[in-house]
mmCIF file of C-alpha atoms in Angstrom:
data_model
loop_
_atom_site.group_PDB
_atom_site.id
_atom_site.type_symbol
_atom_site.label_atom_id
_atom_site.label_comp_id
_atom_site.label_asym_id
_atom_site.label_seq_id
_atom_site.Cartn_x
_atom_site.Cartn_y
_atom_site.Cartn_z
ATOM 1 C CA UNK A 258 -4.185 0.571 -2.649
ATOM 2 C CA UNK A 259 -2.758 2.876 -5.255
ATOM 3 C CA UNK A 260 -3.602 6.171 -6.870
ATOM 4 C CA UNK A 261 -5.932 6.031 -9.886
ATOM 5 C CA UNK A 262 -6.856 2.469 -8.995
ATOM 6 C CA UNK A 263 -10.491 3.399 -9.681
ATOM 7 C CA UNK A 264 -9.722 3.863 -13.382
ATOM 8 C CA UNK A 265 -9.943 0.770 -15.632
ATOM 9 C CA UNK A 266 -6.573 -0.897 -16.356
ATOM 10 C CA UNK A 267 -6.817 -0.250 -20.100
ATOM 11 C CA UNK A 268 -7.219 3.486 -19.449
ATOM 12 C CA UNK A 269 -4.341 3.458 -16.982
ATOM 13 C CA UNK A 270 -2.118 1.829 -19.588
ATOM 14 C CA UNK A 271 -2.995 4.621 -22.020
ATOM 15 C CA UNK A 272 -2.224 7.369 -19.501
ATOM 16 C CA UNK A 273 0.901 6.269 -17.661
ATOM 17 C CA UNK A 274 4.519 5.839 -18.698
ATOM 18 C CA UNK A 275 5.140 4.531 -15.159
ATOM 19 C CA UNK A 276 2.193 3.223 -13.150
ATOM 20 C CA UNK A 277 1.626 4.447 -9.560
ATOM 21 C CA UNK A 278 3.007 1.984 -6.997
ATOM 22 C CA UNK A 279 0.878 0.094 -4.504
ATOM 23 C CA UNK A 280 1.082 0.989 -0.817
ATOM 24 C CA UNK A 281 -0.755 0.342 2.434
ATOM 25 C CA UNK A 282 -0.656 1.400 6.072
ATOM 26 C CA UNK A 283 2.406 -0.783 6.608
ATOM 27 C CA UNK A 284 4.470 0.889 3.878
ATOM 28 C CA UNK A 285 7.525 2.997 4.797
ATOM 29 C CA UNK A 286 6.629 6.344 6.349
ATOM 30 C CA UNK A 287 8.444 8.308 3.646
ATOM 31 C CA UNK A 288 6.312 6.644 0.973
ATOM 32 C CA UNK A 289 3.058 7.142 2.907
ATOM 33 C CA UNK A 290 3.793 10.825 3.497
ATOM 34 C CA UNK A 291 4.187 11.386 -0.237
ATOM 35 C CA UNK A 292 1.150 9.238 -1.049
ATOM 36 C CA UNK A 293 -1.395 11.043 1.173
ATOM 37 C CA UNK A 294 -2.605 13.113 -1.749
ATOM 38 C CA UNK A 295 -5.997 14.726 -1.233
ATOM 39 C CA UNK A 296 -6.821 13.936 2.389
ATOM 40 C CA UNK A 297 -10.605 14.083 2.686
ATOM 41 C CA UNK A 298 -12.070 15.299 5.984
ATOM 42 C CA UNK A 299 -15.434 14.068 7.269
ATOM 43 C CA UNK A 300 -17.267 14.856 10.532
ATOM 44 C CA UNK A 301 -17.298 11.813 12.830
ATOM 45 C CA UNK A 302 -20.984 12.435 13.506
ATOM 46 C CA UNK A 303 -22.147 11.158 10.109
ATOM 47 C CA UNK A 304 -24.596 8.296 10.751
ATOM 48 C CA UNK A 305 -23.513 6.335 7.650
ATOM 49 C CA UNK A 306 -19.816 7.041 8.022
ATOM 50 C CA UNK A 307 -18.760 3.477 7.135
ATOM 51 C CA UNK A 308 -20.737 3.690 3.886
ATOM 52 C CA UNK A 309 -19.152 7.055 3.140
ATOM 53 C CA UNK A 310 -15.633 5.700 3.637
ATOM 54 C CA UNK A 311 -16.216 2.728 1.344
ATOM 55 C CA UNK A 312 -17.834 4.981 -1.266
ATOM 56 C CA UNK A 313 -14.822 7.308 -1.342
ATOM 57 C CA UNK A 314 -12.461 4.430 -2.153
ATOM 58 C CA UNK A 315 -14.326 4.096 -5.440
ATOM 59 C CA UNK A 316 -13.681 7.778 -6.102
ATOM 60 C CA UNK A 317 -9.923 7.452 -5.718
ATOM 61 C CA UNK A 318 -9.574 8.657 -2.108
ATOM 62 C CA UNK A 319 -6.565 7.099 -0.363
ATOM 63 C CA UNK A 320 -6.529 9.053 2.920
ATOM 64 C CA UNK A 321 -9.335 10.321 5.152
ATOM 65 C CA UNK A 322 -9.599 12.184 8.450
ATOM 66 C CA UNK A 323 -12.629 11.502 10.629
ATOM 67 C CA UNK A 324 -12.989 14.663 12.656
ATOM 68 C CA UNK A 325 -13.896 15.066 16.322
ATOM 69 C CA UNK A 326 -12.726 18.664 16.481
ATOM 70 C CA UNK A 327 -13.808 21.854 14.679
ATOM 71 C CA UNK A 328 -16.206 20.184 12.231
ATOM 72 C CA UNK A 329 -18.604 19.114 15.007
ATOM 73 C CA UNK A 330 -20.446 20.957 17.766
ATOM 74 C CA UNK A 331 -18.908 20.893 21.235
ATOM 75 C CA UNK A 332 -22.059 19.227 22.539
ATOM 76 C CA UNK A 333 -21.742 16.341 20.055
ATOM 77 C CA UNK A 334 -18.278 15.064 20.991
ATOM 78 C CA UNK A 335 -19.426 12.158 23.162
ATOM 79 C CA UNK A 336 -21.939 10.972 20.570
ATOM 80 C CA UNK A 337 -19.358 11.357 17.799
ATOM 81 C CA UNK A 338 -16.885 9.176 19.683
ATOM 82 C CA UNK A 339 -19.504 6.464 20.138
ATOM 83 C CA UNK A 340 -20.444 6.701 16.463
ATOM 84 C CA UNK A 341 -16.800 6.413 15.460
ATOM 85 C CA UNK A 342 -16.397 3.199 17.452
ATOM 86 C CA UNK A 343 -19.535 1.716 15.839
ATOM 87 C CA UNK A 344 -18.501 2.690 12.332
ATOM 88 C CA UNK A 345 -14.999 1.229 12.714
ATOM 89 C CA UNK A 346 -16.529 -2.045 13.901
ATOM 90 C CA UNK A 347 -18.757 -2.064 10.825
ATOM 91 C CA UNK A 348 -15.818 -1.390 8.521
ATOM 92 C CA UNK A 349 -13.856 -4.241 10.073
ATOM 93 C CA UNK A 350 -16.793 -6.616 9.637
ATOM 94 C CA UNK A 351 -17.136 -5.685 5.961
ATOM 95 C CA UNK A 352 -13.505 -6.160 5.024
ATOM 96 C CA UNK A 353 -12.213 -4.901 1.672
ATOM 97 C CA UNK A 354 -9.907 -2.062 0.708
ATOM 98 C CA UNK A 355 -10.012 1.099 2.795
ATOM 99 C CA UNK A 356 -8.145 4.404 2.674
ATOM 100 C CA UNK A 357 -5.601 5.386 5.290
ATOM 101 C CA UNK A 358 -7.825 6.430 8.203
ATOM 102 C CA UNK A 359 -6.915 9.114 10.736
ATOM 103 C CA UNK A 360 -8.951 10.589 13.590
ATOM 104 C CA UNK A 361 -8.694 14.271 14.425
ATOM 105 C CA UNK A 362 -8.929 14.576 18.202
ATOM 106 C CA UNK A 363 -9.474 17.507 20.559
ATOM 107 C CA UNK A 364 -7.314 16.528 23.537
ATOM 108 C CA UNK A 365 -4.597 13.923 24.284
ATOM 109 C CA UNK A 366 -6.760 11.647 26.431
ATOM 110 C CA UNK A 367 -8.978 10.905 23.445
ATOM 111 C CA UNK A 368 -6.104 9.075 21.746
ATOM 112 C CA UNK A 369 -5.602 6.406 24.394
ATOM 113 C CA UNK A 370 -9.329 6.172 25.119
ATOM 114 C CA UNK A 371 -10.316 5.663 21.472
ATOM 115 C CA UNK A 372 -7.616 3.078 20.797
ATOM 116 C CA UNK A 373 -8.875 1.115 23.778
ATOM 117 C CA UNK A 374 -12.539 1.424 22.750
ATOM 118 C CA UNK A 375 -11.887 0.514 19.127
ATOM 119 C CA UNK A 376 -10.478 -2.858 20.154
ATOM 120 C CA UNK A 377 -9.681 -5.163 17.199
ATOM 121 C CA UNK A 378 -11.168 -2.628 14.761
ATOM 122 C CA UNK A 379 -8.336 -0.309 15.722
ATOM 123 C CA UNK A 380 -6.161 -2.156 13.214
ATOM 124 C CA UNK A 381 -7.876 -0.022 10.551
ATOM 125 C CA UNK A 382 -6.530 3.161 12.140
ATOM 126 C CA UNK A 383 -3.395 4.710 10.657
ATOM 127 C CA UNK A 384 -3.058 7.524 13.172
ATOM 128 C CA UNK A 385 -4.301 10.795 14.616
ATOM 129 C CA UNK A 386 -4.442 14.425 13.547
ATOM 130 C CA UNK A 387 -3.320 16.771 16.329
ATOM 131 C CA UNK A 388 -4.934 20.237 16.346
ATOM 132 C CA UNK A 389 -3.394 23.643 17.121
ATOM 133 C CA UNK A 390 0.029 22.120 17.509
ATOM 134 C CA UNK A 391 2.785 23.902 19.410
ATOM 135 C CA UNK A 392 5.597 22.534 21.560
ATOM 136 C CA UNK A 393 3.612 23.063 24.762
ATOM 137 C CA UNK A 394 0.366 21.560 23.478
ATOM 138 C CA UNK A 395 1.960 19.005 21.177
ATOM 139 C CA UNK A 396 4.105 17.029 23.588
ATOM 140 C CA UNK A 397 1.127 15.626 25.581
ATOM 141 C CA UNK A 398 -0.520 14.532 22.310
ATOM 142 C CA UNK A 399 2.627 12.752 21.136
ATOM 143 C CA UNK A 400 3.174 11.117 24.527
ATOM 144 C CA UNK A 401 -0.419 9.848 24.446
ATOM 145 C CA UNK A 402 0.198 8.496 20.948
ATOM 146 C CA UNK A 403 3.278 6.620 22.165
ATOM 147 C CA UNK A 404 1.260 5.151 25.048
ATOM 148 C CA UNK A 405 -1.547 4.078 22.715
ATOM 149 C CA UNK A 406 0.935 2.581 20.281
ATOM 150 C CA UNK A 407 2.530 0.501 23.029
ATOM 151 C CA UNK A 408 -0.881 -0.635 24.291
ATOM 152 C CA UNK A 409 -2.155 -1.818 20.900
ATOM 153 C CA UNK A 410 1.150 -3.083 19.537
ATOM 154 C CA UNK A 411 0.749 -1.294 16.211
ATOM 155 C CA UNK A 412 2.432 1.660 14.542
ATOM 156 C CA UNK A 413 0.371 4.847 14.818
ATOM 157 C CA UNK A 414 1.251 8.088 13.062
ATOM 158 C CA UNK A 415 0.688 11.703 14.052
ATOM 159 C CA UNK A 416 -0.183 14.550 11.691
ATOM 160 C CA UNK A 417 0.160 17.815 13.648
ATOM 161 C CA UNK A 418 -1.870 20.769 12.372
ATOM 162 C CA UNK A 419 0.001 24.079 12.395
ATOM 163 C CA UNK A 420 -2.769 26.627 12.971
ATOM 164 C CA UNK A 421 -2.196 28.360 16.299
ATOM 165 C CA UNK A 422 -2.181 32.175 16.702
ATOM 166 C CA UNK A 423 1.322 31.974 18.192
ATOM 167 C CA UNK A 424 2.550 30.709 14.837
ATOM 168 C CA UNK A 425 0.755 33.475 12.974
ATOM 169 C CA UNK A 426 1.742 36.470 15.102
ATOM 170 C CA UNK A 427 5.069 37.945 14.078
ATOM 171 C CA UNK A 428 6.356 38.528 17.618
ATOM 172 C CA UNK A 429 5.957 34.846 18.609
ATOM 173 C CA UNK A 430 6.424 33.078 15.256
ATOM 174 C CA UNK A 431 10.128 32.304 15.414
ATOM 175 C CA UNK A 432 10.009 30.981 18.966
ATOM 176 C CA UNK A 433 6.933 28.893 18.166
ATOM 177 C CA UNK A 434 8.465 27.444 15.004
ATOM 178 C CA UNK A 435 11.673 26.527 16.801
ATOM 179 C CA UNK A 436 9.646 24.807 19.528
ATOM 180 C CA UNK A 437 7.579 22.884 16.981
ATOM 181 C CA UNK A 438 10.749 21.862 15.153
ATOM 182 C CA UNK A 439 12.308 20.628 18.388
ATOM 183 C CA UNK A 440 9.198 18.602 19.233
ATOM 184 C CA UNK A 441 8.565 16.932 15.888
ATOM 185 C CA UNK A 442 12.253 16.109 15.546
ATOM 186 C CA UNK A 443 12.181 14.312 18.897
ATOM 187 C CA UNK A 444 9.177 12.249 17.755
ATOM 188 C CA UNK A 445 10.277 12.037 14.114
ATOM 189 C CA UNK A 446 9.430 8.334 13.725
ATOM 190 C CA UNK A 447 5.794 9.043 14.598
ATOM 191 C CA UNK A 448 5.229 12.269 12.646
ATOM 192 C CA UNK A 449 3.986 11.377 9.161
ATOM 193 C CA UNK A 450 3.306 14.887 7.842
ATOM 194 C CA UNK A 451 2.579 18.425 8.993
ATOM 195 C CA UNK A 452 -0.723 20.025 7.967
ATOM 196 C CA UNK A 453 -1.386 23.757 7.581
ATOM 197 C CA UNK A 454 -4.559 25.207 9.127
ATOM 198 C CA UNK A 455 -4.960 28.281 6.945
ATOM 199 C CA UNK A 456 -8.632 28.769 7.892
ATOM 200 C CA UNK A 457 -7.566 29.362 11.506
ATOM 201 C CA UNK A 458 -4.832 31.747 10.361
ATOM 202 C CA UNK A 459 -7.386 33.823 8.467
ATOM 203 C CA UNK A 460 -9.783 33.681 11.409
ATOM 204 C CA UNK A 461 -7.295 35.474 13.639
ATOM 205 C CA UNK A 462 -7.725 38.558 11.438
ATOM 206 C CA UNK A 463 -11.352 38.109 10.408
ATOM 207 C CA UNK A 464 -10.333 37.192 6.856
ATOM 208 C CA UNK A 465 -11.724 34.718 4.347
ATOM 209 C CA UNK A 466 -10.457 34.358 0.794
ATOM 210 C CA UNK A 467 -12.991 34.247 -2.030
ATOM 211 C CA UNK A 468 -13.080 31.402 -4.604
ATOM 212 C CA UNK A 469 -11.398 33.774 -7.045
ATOM 213 C CA UNK A 470 -8.295 33.887 -4.839
ATOM 214 C CA UNK A 471 -5.797 31.363 -3.540
ATOM 215 C CA UNK A 472 -4.246 31.194 -0.093
ATOM 216 C CA UNK A 473 -1.162 32.802 -1.632
ATOM 217 C CA UNK A 474 -3.123 35.970 -2.427
ATOM 218 C CA UNK A 475 -3.575 36.523 1.324
ATOM 219 C CA UNK A 476 -0.194 37.986 2.167
ATOM 220 C CA UNK A 477 -0.232 37.247 5.869
ATOM 221 C CA UNK A 478 -0.929 33.580 5.085
ATOM 222 C CA UNK A 479 1.807 33.476 2.455
ATOM 223 C CA UNK A 480 4.339 34.742 4.983
ATOM 224 C CA UNK A 481 3.448 31.976 7.464
ATOM 225 C CA UNK A 482 3.621 29.251 4.813
ATOM 226 C CA UNK A 483 7.033 30.522 3.725
ATOM 227 C CA UNK A 484 8.364 30.470 7.284
ATOM 228 C CA UNK A 485 6.939 27.014 8.012
ATOM 229 C CA UNK A 486 8.592 25.596 4.892
ATOM 230 C CA UNK A 487 11.801 27.461 5.721
ATOM 231 C CA UNK A 488 12.119 25.812 9.138
ATOM 232 C CA UNK A 489 10.279 22.496 8.728
ATOM 233 C CA UNK A 490 10.416 21.630 5.027
ATOM 234 C CA UNK A 491 14.130 21.561 4.268
ATOM 235 C CA UNK A 492 15.520 18.960 1.882
ATOM 236 C CA UNK A 493 18.643 18.243 3.937
ATOM 237 C CA UNK A 494 17.106 15.312 5.817
ATOM 238 C CA UNK A 495 15.730 17.406 8.673
ATOM 239 C CA UNK A 496 12.489 18.386 6.936
ATOM 240 C CA UNK A 497 8.986 16.910 6.896
ATOM 241 C CA UNK A 498 6.262 16.590 4.295
ATOM 242 C CA UNK A 499 4.027 19.663 4.638
ATOM 243 C CA UNK A 500 0.566 19.466 3.083
ATOM 244 C CA UNK A 501 -1.354 22.216 1.330
ATOM 245 C CA UNK A 502 -4.182 24.223 2.920
ATOM 246 C CA UNK A 503 -7.856 23.392 2.560
ATOM 247 C CA UNK A 504 -9.893 24.695 -0.380
ATOM 248 C CA UNK A 505 -13.206 25.783 1.147
ATOM 249 C CA UNK A 506 -15.439 26.138 -1.898
ATOM 250 C CA UNK A 507 -17.577 23.756 -3.893
ATOM 251 C CA UNK A 508 -20.950 25.401 -4.753
ATOM 252 C CA UNK A 509 -21.312 27.779 -7.670
ATOM 253 C CA UNK A 510 -21.040 31.429 -6.716
ATOM 254 C CA UNK A 511 -21.179 34.638 -8.694
ATOM 255 C CA UNK A 512 -17.752 35.366 -10.130
ATOM 256 C CA UNK A 513 -15.960 38.699 -9.817
ATOM 257 C CA UNK A 514 -12.729 37.905 -11.662
ATOM 258 C CA UNK A 515 -12.078 36.234 -14.996
ATOM 259 C CA UNK A 516 -11.516 32.454 -14.956
ATOM 260 C CA UNK A 517 -7.930 31.412 -14.233
ATOM 261 C CA UNK A 518 -7.934 28.290 -16.435
ATOM 262 C CA UNK A 519 -6.253 28.808 -19.782
ATOM 263 C CA UNK A 520 -8.398 27.544 -22.640
ATOM 264 C CA UNK A 521 -5.572 26.095 -24.767
ATOM 265 C CA UNK A 522 -4.817 22.891 -22.763
ATOM 266 C CA UNK A 523 -8.495 21.996 -22.867
ATOM 267 C CA UNK A 524 -8.824 22.732 -26.573
ATOM 268 C CA UNK A 525 -5.810 20.550 -27.281
ATOM 269 C CA UNK A 526 -7.421 17.765 -25.266
ATOM 270 C CA UNK A 527 -10.864 18.436 -26.762
ATOM 271 C CA UNK A 528 -12.189 18.942 -23.265
ATOM 272 C CA UNK A 529 -13.809 22.393 -23.390
ATOM 273 C CA UNK A 530 -16.908 21.041 -21.605
ATOM 274 C CA UNK A 531 -14.697 19.881 -18.733
ATOM 275 C CA UNK A 532 -13.122 23.342 -18.503
ATOM 276 C CA UNK A 533 -16.572 24.935 -18.350
ATOM 277 C CA UNK A 534 -17.669 22.530 -15.603
ATOM 278 C CA UNK A 535 -14.546 23.237 -13.537
ATOM 279 C CA UNK A 536 -15.084 26.991 -13.801
ATOM 280 C CA UNK A 537 -18.770 26.688 -12.896
ATOM 281 C CA UNK A 538 -17.802 24.831 -9.719
ATOM 282 C CA UNK A 539 -15.039 27.286 -8.743
ATOM 283 C CA UNK A 540 -12.379 24.667 -9.450
ATOM 284 C CA UNK A 541 -10.100 26.946 -11.468
ATOM 285 C CA UNK A 542 -8.986 28.620 -8.243
ATOM 286 C CA UNK A 543 -8.338 25.214 -6.686
ATOM 287 C CA UNK A 544 -6.208 24.110 -9.624
ATOM 288 C CA UNK A 545 -4.118 27.262 -9.409
ATOM 289 C CA UNK A 546 -3.681 26.842 -5.651
ATOM 290 C CA UNK A 547 -2.513 23.233 -6.101
ATOM 291 C CA UNK A 548 0.162 24.407 -8.518
ATOM 292 C CA UNK A 549 1.233 27.138 -6.083
ATOM 293 C CA UNK A 550 1.321 24.601 -3.234
ATOM 294 C CA UNK A 551 3.897 22.528 -5.058
ATOM 295 C CA UNK A 552 5.878 25.573 -6.180
ATOM 296 C CA UNK A 553 6.136 26.582 -2.507
ATOM 297 C CA UNK A 554 7.283 23.173 -1.233
ATOM 298 C CA UNK A 555 3.963 21.605 -0.194
ATOM 299 C CA UNK A 556 2.728 18.141 -1.173
ATOM 300 C CA UNK A 557 -0.841 16.859 -0.867
ATOM 301 C CA UNK A 558 -3.840 18.869 0.300
ATOM 302 C CA UNK A 559 -6.577 18.978 2.905
ATOM 303 C CA UNK A 560 -9.970 18.531 1.204
ATOM 304 C CA UNK A 561 -13.525 18.916 2.462
ATOM 305 C CA UNK A 562 -15.393 17.773 -0.669
ATOM 306 C CA UNK A 563 -14.944 14.659 -2.851
ATOM 307 C CA UNK A 564 -14.907 16.770 -6.016
ATOM 308 C CA UNK A 565 -11.546 18.222 -4.933
ATOM 309 C CA UNK A 566 -9.790 14.855 -4.844
ATOM 310 C CA UNK A 567 -9.302 14.195 -8.554
ATOM 311 C CA UNK A 568 -7.810 17.633 -9.355
ATOM 312 C CA UNK A 569 -5.274 17.238 -6.528
ATOM 313 C CA UNK A 570 -4.257 13.793 -7.742
ATOM 314 C CA UNK A 571 -4.212 14.706 -11.440
ATOM 315 C CA UNK A 572 -1.847 17.600 -10.763
ATOM 316 C CA UNK A 573 0.340 15.380 -8.564
ATOM 317 C CA UNK A 574 1.201 13.002 -11.403
ATOM 318 C CA UNK A 575 4.750 13.593 -12.608
ATOM 319 C CA UNK A 576 4.928 14.728 -16.227
ATOM 320 C CA UNK A 577 7.136 12.840 -18.647
ATOM 321 C CA UNK A 578 9.319 15.944 -18.960
ATOM 322 C CA UNK A 579 9.802 16.246 -15.191
ATOM 323 C CA UNK A 580 10.640 12.551 -14.978
ATOM 324 C CA UNK A 581 13.144 12.771 -17.822
ATOM 325 C CA UNK A 582 14.905 15.720 -16.183
ATOM 326 C CA UNK A 583 14.968 14.037 -12.757
ATOM 327 C CA UNK A 584 16.414 10.800 -14.138
ATOM 328 C CA UNK A 585 19.101 12.676 -16.054
ATOM 329 C CA UNK A 586 20.123 14.662 -12.978
ATOM 330 C CA UNK A 587 20.354 11.548 -10.783
ATOM 331 C CA UNK A 588 22.387 9.385 -13.150
ATOM 332 C CA UNK A 589 25.309 7.824 -11.223
ATOM 333 C CA UNK A 590 27.859 9.245 -13.639
ATOM 334 C CA UNK A 591 26.569 12.742 -12.813
ATOM 335 C CA UNK A 592 27.432 12.566 -9.104
ATOM 336 C CA UNK A 593 30.306 14.988 -9.630
ATOM 337 C CA UNK A 594 27.973 17.738 -10.794
ATOM 338 C CA UNK A 595 27.973 19.756 -13.961
ATOM 339 C CA UNK A 596 25.363 21.206 -16.289
ATOM 340 C CA UNK A 597 23.427 19.468 -19.058
ATOM 341 C CA UNK A 598 20.735 20.412 -21.503
ATOM 342 C CA UNK A 599 17.400 18.704 -20.810
ATOM 343 C CA UNK A 600 16.225 15.936 -23.121
ATOM 344 C CA UNK A 601 13.359 18.265 -24.051
ATOM 345 C CA UNK A 602 15.995 20.878 -25.070
ATOM 346 C CA UNK A 603 14.126 23.675 -23.295
ATOM 347 C CA UNK A 604 16.032 24.172 -20.056
ATOM 348 C CA UNK A 605 19.297 23.812 -18.165
ATOM 349 C CA UNK A 606 19.629 21.018 -15.625
ATOM 350 C CA UNK A 607 22.359 21.826 -13.112
ATOM 351 C CA UNK A 608 23.118 18.565 -11.335
ATOM 352 C CA UNK A 609 24.040 19.652 -7.800
ATOM 353 C CA UNK A 610 21.474 22.455 -7.244
ATOM 354 C CA UNK A 611 18.668 20.401 -8.838
ATOM 355 C CA UNK A 612 19.444 17.097 -7.081
ATOM 356 C CA UNK A 613 17.036 17.594 -4.176
ATOM 357 C CA UNK A 614 14.264 18.552 -6.614
ATOM 358 C CA UNK A 615 14.987 15.447 -8.696
ATOM 359 C CA UNK A 616 14.880 13.156 -5.656
ATOM 360 C CA UNK A 617 11.598 14.649 -4.541
ATOM 361 C CA UNK A 618 10.173 14.330 -8.062
ATOM 362 C CA UNK A 619 11.034 10.624 -8.270
ATOM 363 C CA UNK A 620 9.461 10.086 -4.855
ATOM 364 C CA UNK A 621 6.254 11.654 -6.167
ATOM 365 C CA UNK A 622 6.551 9.581 -9.341
ATOM 366 C CA UNK A 623 6.651 6.403 -7.289
ATOM 367 C CA UNK A 624 3.254 6.997 -5.696
ATOM 368 C CA UNK A 625 1.417 9.072 -8.339
ATOM 369 C CA UNK A 626 3.014 7.652 -11.463
ATOM 370 C CA UNK A 627 4.515 9.277 -14.558
ATOM 371 C CA UNK A 628 2.307 10.408 -17.413
ATOM 372 C CA UNK A 629 3.093 9.391 -20.959
ATOM 373 C CA UNK A 630 4.800 11.967 -23.111
ATOM 374 C CA UNK A 631 1.590 13.168 -24.782
ATOM 375 C CA UNK A 632 -0.575 13.049 -21.631
ATOM 376 C CA UNK A 633 -1.337 16.183 -19.612
ATOM 377 C CA UNK A 634 -3.383 16.908 -16.522
ATOM 378 C CA UNK A 635 -6.492 17.540 -18.657
ATOM 379 C CA UNK A 636 -6.326 13.931 -19.881
ATOM 380 C CA UNK A 637 -5.981 12.677 -16.310
ATOM 381 C CA UNK A 638 -8.883 14.822 -15.145
ATOM 382 C CA UNK A 639 -11.097 13.704 -17.980
ATOM 383 C CA UNK A 640 -10.282 10.015 -17.449
ATOM 384 C CA UNK A 641 -11.104 10.284 -13.763
ATOM 385 C CA UNK A 642 -14.403 12.070 -14.426
ATOM 386 C CA UNK A 643 -15.627 9.695 -17.112
ATOM 387 C CA UNK A 644 -14.237 6.395 -15.867
ATOM 388 C CA UNK A 645 -14.381 6.532 -12.055
#
């Protein structure tokens, strides 16, 4: 699979200076972590779950989480497990391209039990999402994952969700973060990415952001994200990919604040109707939050509606300017450092301080591609809407 594979080849050729690379569940973990993109969640109780999964491939989804935890009623867990086993068997019988599939479990025993019950269809499973992760609760999950991996003979990844009150509360945050860091470092080969559970953070204080606001407007959430990135997202080789928080909104609601989408990029791309549609569906807040995610060290995003996928992916494509700067910084002859003017003549590129950014940018370019010089995110959005 690859990002934007749902768009016709001729359109891709028009959009991309460098095409997104292909990947699959067997690709290197570093590549998969960067490629997760918009990870779409779906309750495991859906009766036509196999159909839903196949349908989302055609919409550009490359990673999905089938949820046995908060998205379903406590009384439905047993039925959801049985449904999951049936739907995986159906997907295996169909064949064809599928997204990376993860299952969000409630307790460690579900991991080994589900791998056993899935049987041959378990080959479609990329890994498990581990809820409310701390050192104390996380170790049993990761030990169960190791047991399941040994039993099935396949690589299985973990994606811990950082959402516990201990991580939120100031008096326990540092100790909790250090414990999480110790745990995920020990199981580094199995931890694909760390996910932020911002809805649970807000719940601890009875808060819920409106569609006019991003997660970064909720100060208590911003402080947690900053500390998580500080401890677990470092670029010195010890860090992990940390994904952005979920955007909860998709229906139209009455607006309080002015739209956050500037009109000029859409006028330049003759896409004013697209701008209007995004605003009507509360997508302007999502677009701003995606930009803030990346500015704060996060990559990818948890999504609960298919309409969120394309904006996440469009804003993940590396611009031609970013790519030019990154390539200049990483030239072999620049290994000694120094300062150079960017090829776009609008900024300073300082080789040593900007090296980690450049490496991360080229990693993103590998999986999401590089836009042509005259292509912006509006063009990518419009192509995905009209051609997918």
